Structures are given as C-alpha cells and as structure tokens.
C-alpha cells in the first residue's frame, strides 16, 4: 500500500508483502490509476466492498450539496469510512517517480538510514522499531511533513522549519539527488487531493464547501507524508503482521495502493466481527 495521511496527518506507504487491517476513525481514501470498471470487476466476487468513486466532477467544479458525487462520498463515509478514488488528478508519471525514489531510499545501506533515525527530540525521520497496538511492526518507515512557513526552498534544518515534533530529514543529496524534490512535489499533489475531498465532506455535511479550508490552509495544517516499506516476513511467528489492526488518527488518510500487494484489509462495519 502506498499510503499517505494528508490534511492532518499525511501518509504514503509502500508495501511488498504486508497484511494490515483498517478500522476507520479518520476517513481513508485510496487513490488509484486503474479504471473504475477494472476496480469494480476486481471486487465483483465480494458480497460487500468499499465503493470506487470517480472524482472527475470535483475537478470540473460547480458542485453543490445535492450533487451525486457529494452524496456518493457522504454515503461512503457513513457506511465504510473508506473508499477508493479514480480520476483524482495526481499525475501518473509523478506517482511512478515517487515510487522509484521510495524504493531507492529503502535500498540504501542501513548505516545511511541510521543517521536519519527518529529521536526523542525529533520524531521526523527514518525508523524500523514502531509499535502498533503494543506489538512491533515488521516494517521500515520515513516521516516528513509540513513546516510553519511551508517554504520548501529553506534548508530543512533552518530554525524557521522547526515544529513541535522536530524538523524534516532527507537522505544526502549526493546519494539520492532526486529524492527530496520528488517527494515534496508528491506531497503537494496529495495535499491537493485531500483539500478537494475536504470540500466534498463539507458539502456532504450540509455546510459551505470551504468550511474546513481555514484549518487546512498550506501554512495551517499539520499533515505529514509517511513512506512505509513492508519487507517479506522471514520470522517464524505465524501471527505476525507487518502492521497490526488499527485506526488512523487525524482528519483524513490518503493511501496509494501498491498494485503488486493485495493484502490491505478493511473491517466491514456490518461484518460478523463488529467493526466501527
């Protein structure tokens, strides 16, 4: 799963052999470049599956609370808290370049990544020791996110970029010269998707489309982008998951599903194990 929690958190996750379940607290939207018909065919054997929503009308403008897209998103939020979107406007070439850079980053020598390890005074950076539900995950990750000035031209260690959770750290430019600019472009593109979805949420709640925008302005929100690498499991515990069942924090999570990994699971609120 390429996941990204945007619009208060932001997360981009890359997985290769993973199993994870979402029981949604924040709304989760999965972006896909596959056609809506192809996605619907993929889920045709399931009695119930998260909806696939075409965001084309959002880019065309002129939406109101009575628009079919607004009702479709509102129903998905009420019934699932999770849905897939197509025609979302994120350039496919950008997604491909971002994935290439992610793979290159996680392939770096461990000693390089260790220099970027999260610490007690800076929770942004690389890690491989995160716990979910008090159980260690089988993954590596890298977190970076918004800064007070939201000026990407500033050096990451510039004092003006300091936040409550630290400052951004990226791999050395001499090792991965395209990583930082590609990831920041990707971040901004996904932030745009999140902003558009927030407008649909507002309309679905019977409020003006721009209701959330004062809180989601570029210099206001606290979104972060998370790159996750779920390596193939090599241990002996048959119950080990790359990340344990969990609910995402924040307002909205935008994920990008890895088409080669089909193990992302969503709890059905109407299923036999409850949900919610």
Coordinates of C-alpha atoms in Angstrom, one line a residue:
X1 CA 0.0 0.0 0.0
X2 CA 1.3 3.4 -0.8
X3 CA -0.3 5.3 1.9
X4 CA -0.4 8.9 2.7
X5 CA -2.3 10.7 5.5
X6 CA -3.0 14.2 4.3
X7 CA -4.9 17.1 5.6
X8 CA -3.8 16.3 9.2
X9 CA -1.6 13.7 9.0
X10 CA -0.4 12.6 5.6
X11 CA 1.0 9.2 4.9
X12 CA 2.5 7.4 2.0
X13 CA 3.2 3.8 2.4
X14 CA 5.0 1.4 0.1
X15 CA 4.4 -2.3 0.7
X16 CA 5.6 -5.5 -0.9
X17 CA 4.4 -8.3 1.4
X18 CA 2.2 -6.9 4.1
X19 CA -1.0 -7.6 5.9
X20 CA -2.8 -4.7 7.6
X21 CA -6.4 -4.0 8.6
X22 CA -8.0 -0.6 8.9
X23 CA -10.9 0.0 11.3
X24 CA -11.5 3.6 10.4
X25 CA -11.6 6.5 12.7
X26 CA -10.4 9.1 10.2
X27 CA -11.7 8.8 6.7
X28 CA -9.4 6.8 4.4
X29 CA -9.3 7.3 0.6
X30 CA -7.2 5.1 -1.7
X31 CA -6.1 6.7 -4.9
X32 CA -5.8 4.5 -8.0
X33 CA -4.8 5.0 -11.6
X34 CA -6.8 1.9 -12.6
X35 CA -10.1 2.5 -14.2
X36 CA -13.3 2.4 -12.2
X37 CA -14.6 -0.5 -14.2
X38 CA -11.4 -2.5 -13.6
X39 CA -11.6 -1.9 -9.8
X40 CA -15.3 -2.9 -9.7
X41 CA -14.5 -6.1 -11.6
X42 CA -11.8 -6.9 -9.0
X43 CA -14.3 -6.6 -6.2
X44 CA -17.2 -8.3 -8.0
X45 CA -16.8 -11.5 -6.1
X46 CA -17.2 -9.8 -2.7
X47 CA -20.7 -9.5 -1.1
X48 CA -19.7 -6.0 0.1
X49 CA -16.7 -4.0 -0.8
X50 CA -15.6 -0.4 -0.3
X51 CA -17.0 1.9 -3.1
X52 CA -15.0 3.1 -6.0
X53 CA -15.7 6.8 -6.7
X54 CA -14.9 8.9 -9.8
X55 CA -13.6 12.3 -8.8
X56 CA -13.9 13.9 -12.2
X57 CA -16.8 16.1 -11.3
X58 CA -14.7 17.6 -8.5
X59 CA -12.2 18.9 -11.0
X60 CA -15.0 20.3 -13.2
X61 CA -16.3 22.5 -10.3
X62 CA -19.8 23.7 -9.7
X63 CA -20.7 21.1 -7.0
X64 CA -23.5 21.6 -4.5
X65 CA -24.8 19.5 -1.6
X66 CA -27.3 17.8 -4.0
X67 CA -24.6 16.7 -6.5
X68 CA -24.4 12.9 -7.0
X69 CA -20.7 12.9 -6.2
X70 CA -21.3 14.6 -2.8
X71 CA -23.9 12.1 -1.9
X72 CA -21.7 9.2 -3.0
X73 CA -18.8 10.4 -0.8
X74 CA -21.1 11.1 2.1
X75 CA -22.6 7.6 1.9
X76 CA -19.1 6.0 1.7
X77 CA -18.0 7.9 4.8
X78 CA -21.1 7.0 6.8
X79 CA -21.2 3.3 5.8
X80 CA -17.4 2.5 5.4
X81 CA -15.2 5.4 6.4
X82 CA -13.1 4.0 3.5
X83 CA -13.3 4.3 -0.3
X84 CA -11.2 4.2 -3.5
X85 CA -11.0 7.1 -5.9
X86 CA -10.1 7.3 -9.6
X87 CA -9.6 10.4 -11.8
X88 CA -8.2 12.2 -8.8
X89 CA -5.8 14.4 -10.8
X90 CA -2.5 13.1 -9.4
X91 CA -0.1 12.7 -12.4
X92 CA 0.7 9.0 -13.1
X93 CA 4.3 9.9 -14.0
X94 CA 4.7 11.7 -10.7
X95 CA 3.5 8.6 -8.8
X96 CA 5.9 6.4 -10.8
X97 CA 8.8 8.8 -10.0
X98 CA 7.8 8.9 -6.3
X99 CA 7.7 5.1 -6.1
X100 CA 11.1 4.8 -7.8
X101 CA 12.6 7.2 -5.2
X102 CA 11.0 5.3 -2.3
X103 CA 12.4 2.0 -3.5
X104 CA 15.8 3.7 -3.9
X105 CA 15.7 5.1 -0.4
X106 CA 14.8 1.9 1.4
X107 CA 17.6 0.1 -0.6
X108 CA 20.2 2.4 1.0
X109 CA 22.7 0.9 3.4
X110 CA 21.4 0.6 6.9
X111 CA 24.2 2.9 8.2
X112 CA 22.9 5.7 6.0
X113 CA 19.3 5.3 7.2
X114 CA 20.5 5.1 10.8
X115 CA 21.9 8.7 10.5
X116 CA 18.3 9.7 9.9
X117 CA 16.7 7.7 12.7
X118 CA 13.9 9.4 14.7
X119 CA 14.9 10.5 18.2
X120 CA 13.4 11.7 21.4
X121 CA 13.7 15.4 20.3
X122 CA 12.8 14.8 16.6
X123 CA 10.1 12.4 15.6
X124 CA 10.6 13.0 11.9
X125 CA 12.9 10.7 10.1
X126 CA 13.6 7.0 9.5
X127 CA 12.6 4.2 11.9
X128 CA 12.3 0.4 12.0
X129 CA 11.0 -0.1 15.5
X130 CA 7.5 1.3 15.6
X131 CA 4.8 -0.4 17.7
X132 CA 1.1 -0.7 16.8
X133 CA -1.2 -2.0 19.5
X134 CA 1.8 -2.6 21.7
X135 CA 3.3 -5.0 19.1
X136 CA 6.4 -4.3 17.0
X137 CA 5.6 -3.8 13.3
X138 CA 7.5 -5.6 10.6
X139 CA 8.4 -2.5 8.5
X140 CA 10.6 0.5 7.9
X141 CA 9.3 4.0 7.5
X142 CA 10.2 7.6 6.9
X143 CA 8.1 10.5 8.1
X144 CA 8.3 14.1 6.9
X145 CA 5.7 16.8 6.7
X146 CA 4.5 20.4 6.8
X147 CA 6.6 23.2 8.3
X148 CA 5.4 26.6 9.7
X149 CA 6.5 28.6 6.7
X150 CA 5.8 25.8 4.2
X151 CA 8.7 27.2 2.1
X152 CA 10.5 24.2 0.5
X153 CA 13.3 26.5 -0.6
X154 CA 14.5 26.7 3.0
X155 CA 17.1 24.3 4.3
X156 CA 15.4 21.5 6.3
X157 CA 17.4 22.4 9.4
X158 CA 16.5 26.1 9.2
X159 CA 15.2 27.3 12.6
X160 CA 12.1 28.6 10.9
X161 CA 11.2 25.0 9.9
X162 CA 11.1 23.7 13.5
X163 CA 7.8 22.1 14.7
X164 CA 6.6 20.5 17.9
X165 CA 7.7 17.2 16.5
X166 CA 11.0 18.3 15.1
X167 CA 12.2 19.0 11.6
X168 CA 12.3 17.1 8.3
X169 CA 15.3 14.9 7.4
X170 CA 16.0 13.6 3.9
X171 CA 18.8 11.3 2.6
X172 CA 22.0 13.0 1.5
X173 CA 21.6 14.7 -1.9
X174 CA 24.8 13.2 -3.2
X175 CA 23.3 9.7 -2.7
X176 CA 19.7 10.4 -3.9
X177 CA 19.7 13.9 -5.6
X178 CA 16.1 13.5 -6.9
X179 CA 14.6 12.2 -3.6
X180 CA 13.7 15.4 -1.8
X181 CA 12.3 17.4 -4.8
X182 CA 10.3 14.4 -6.0
X183 CA 8.8 13.7 -2.5
X184 CA 7.9 17.4 -2.0
X185 CA 6.2 17.5 -5.3
X186 CA 4.3 14.3 -4.4
X187 CA 3.4 15.7 -1.0
X188 CA 1.9 18.8 -2.6
X189 CA -0.1 16.8 -5.2
X190 CA -1.6 14.6 -2.5
X191 CA -2.4 17.6 -0.3
X192 CA -4.4 18.8 -3.3
X193 CA -6.4 15.6 -3.3
X194 CA -7.1 15.9 0.4
X195 CA -8.2 19.5 0.0
X196 CA -10.7 18.5 -2.7
X197 CA -12.0 15.7 -0.5
X198 CA -12.5 18.0 2.4
X199 CA -14.7 20.2 0.2
X200 CA -16.8 17.2 -0.6
X201 CA -17.0 16.3 3.2
X202 CA -18.2 19.9 3.9
X203 CA -21.0 19.8 1.3
X204 CA -22.0 16.3 2.5
X205 CA -22.4 17.7 6.0
X206 CA -24.7 20.5 4.7
X207 CA -22.0 23.2 5.2
X208 CA -20.3 25.5 2.7
X209 CA -17.7 23.8 0.5
X210 CA -14.9 26.0 2.1
X211 CA -15.9 25.3 5.7
X212 CA -12.7 23.3 6.5
X213 CA -10.4 25.5 4.4
X214 CA -9.3 27.9 7.2
X215 CA -7.9 24.9 9.1
X216 CA -6.4 23.3 6.0
X217 CA -4.5 26.2 4.5
X218 CA -1.0 25.5 3.4
X219 CA 0.6 27.1 6.5
X220 CA -2.1 25.9 8.9
X221 CA -2.5 22.1 8.6
X222 CA -0.1 19.6 10.2
X223 CA -0.1 17.0 7.5
X224 CA 2.8 14.5 7.1
X225 CA 3.8 12.1 4.5
X226 CA 4.8 8.6 5.6
X227 CA 6.7 6.2 3.4
X228 CA 6.4 2.6 4.6
X229 CA 8.3 -0.4 3.4
X230 CA 6.9 -3.8 4.4
X231 CA 9.5 -6.3 3.7
X232 CA 8.7 -10.0 3.2
X233 CA 8.4 -11.7 6.6
X234 CA 11.3 -14.0 7.4
X235 CA 10.4 -14.9 11.0
X236 CA 8.7 -17.9 12.5
X237 CA 5.6 -16.4 14.2
X238 CA 2.5 -17.2 12.1
X239 CA 0.5 -14.4 13.7
X240 CA 3.0 -11.7 12.8
X241 CA 1.6 -8.8 10.7
X242 CA 3.6 -6.1 9.1
X243 CA 1.3 -3.7 11.0
X244 CA -1.4 -4.7 13.5
X245 CA -5.1 -3.8 13.0
X246 CA -5.5 -0.1 13.8
X247 CA -7.5 3.1 13.4
X248 CA -5.8 6.0 11.7
X249 CA -5.6 9.3 13.6
X250 CA -6.3 12.7 12.2
X251 CA -8.9 14.0 9.8
X252 CA -8.2 12.1 6.6
X253 CA -5.8 9.5 5.3
X254 CA -4.9 9.3 1.6
X255 CA -3.4 6.0 0.6
X256 CA -1.8 4.9 -2.7
X257 CA -2.2 1.1 -3.1
X258 CA 0.7 -0.9 -4.4
X259 CA -0.8 -2.8 -7.3
X260 CA 1.5 -5.7 -6.6
X261 CA 0.4 -6.1 -3.0
X262 CA -3.2 -7.1 -2.3
X263 CA -3.2 -7.6 1.5
X264 CA -4.7 -4.3 2.7
X265 CA -7.9 -5.2 4.5
X266 CA -10.7 -3.0 5.8
X267 CA -13.1 -4.0 8.5
X268 CA -16.7 -4.1 7.4
X269 CA -18.9 -2.3 10.0
X270 CA -21.7 -4.7 9.1
X271 CA -19.4 -7.8 9.2
X272 CA -19.5 -10.6 11.8
X273 CA -16.6 -9.2 13.9
X274 CA -18.5 -5.9 14.6
X275 CA -16.4 -3.1 13.2
X276 CA -16.7 0.6 13.8

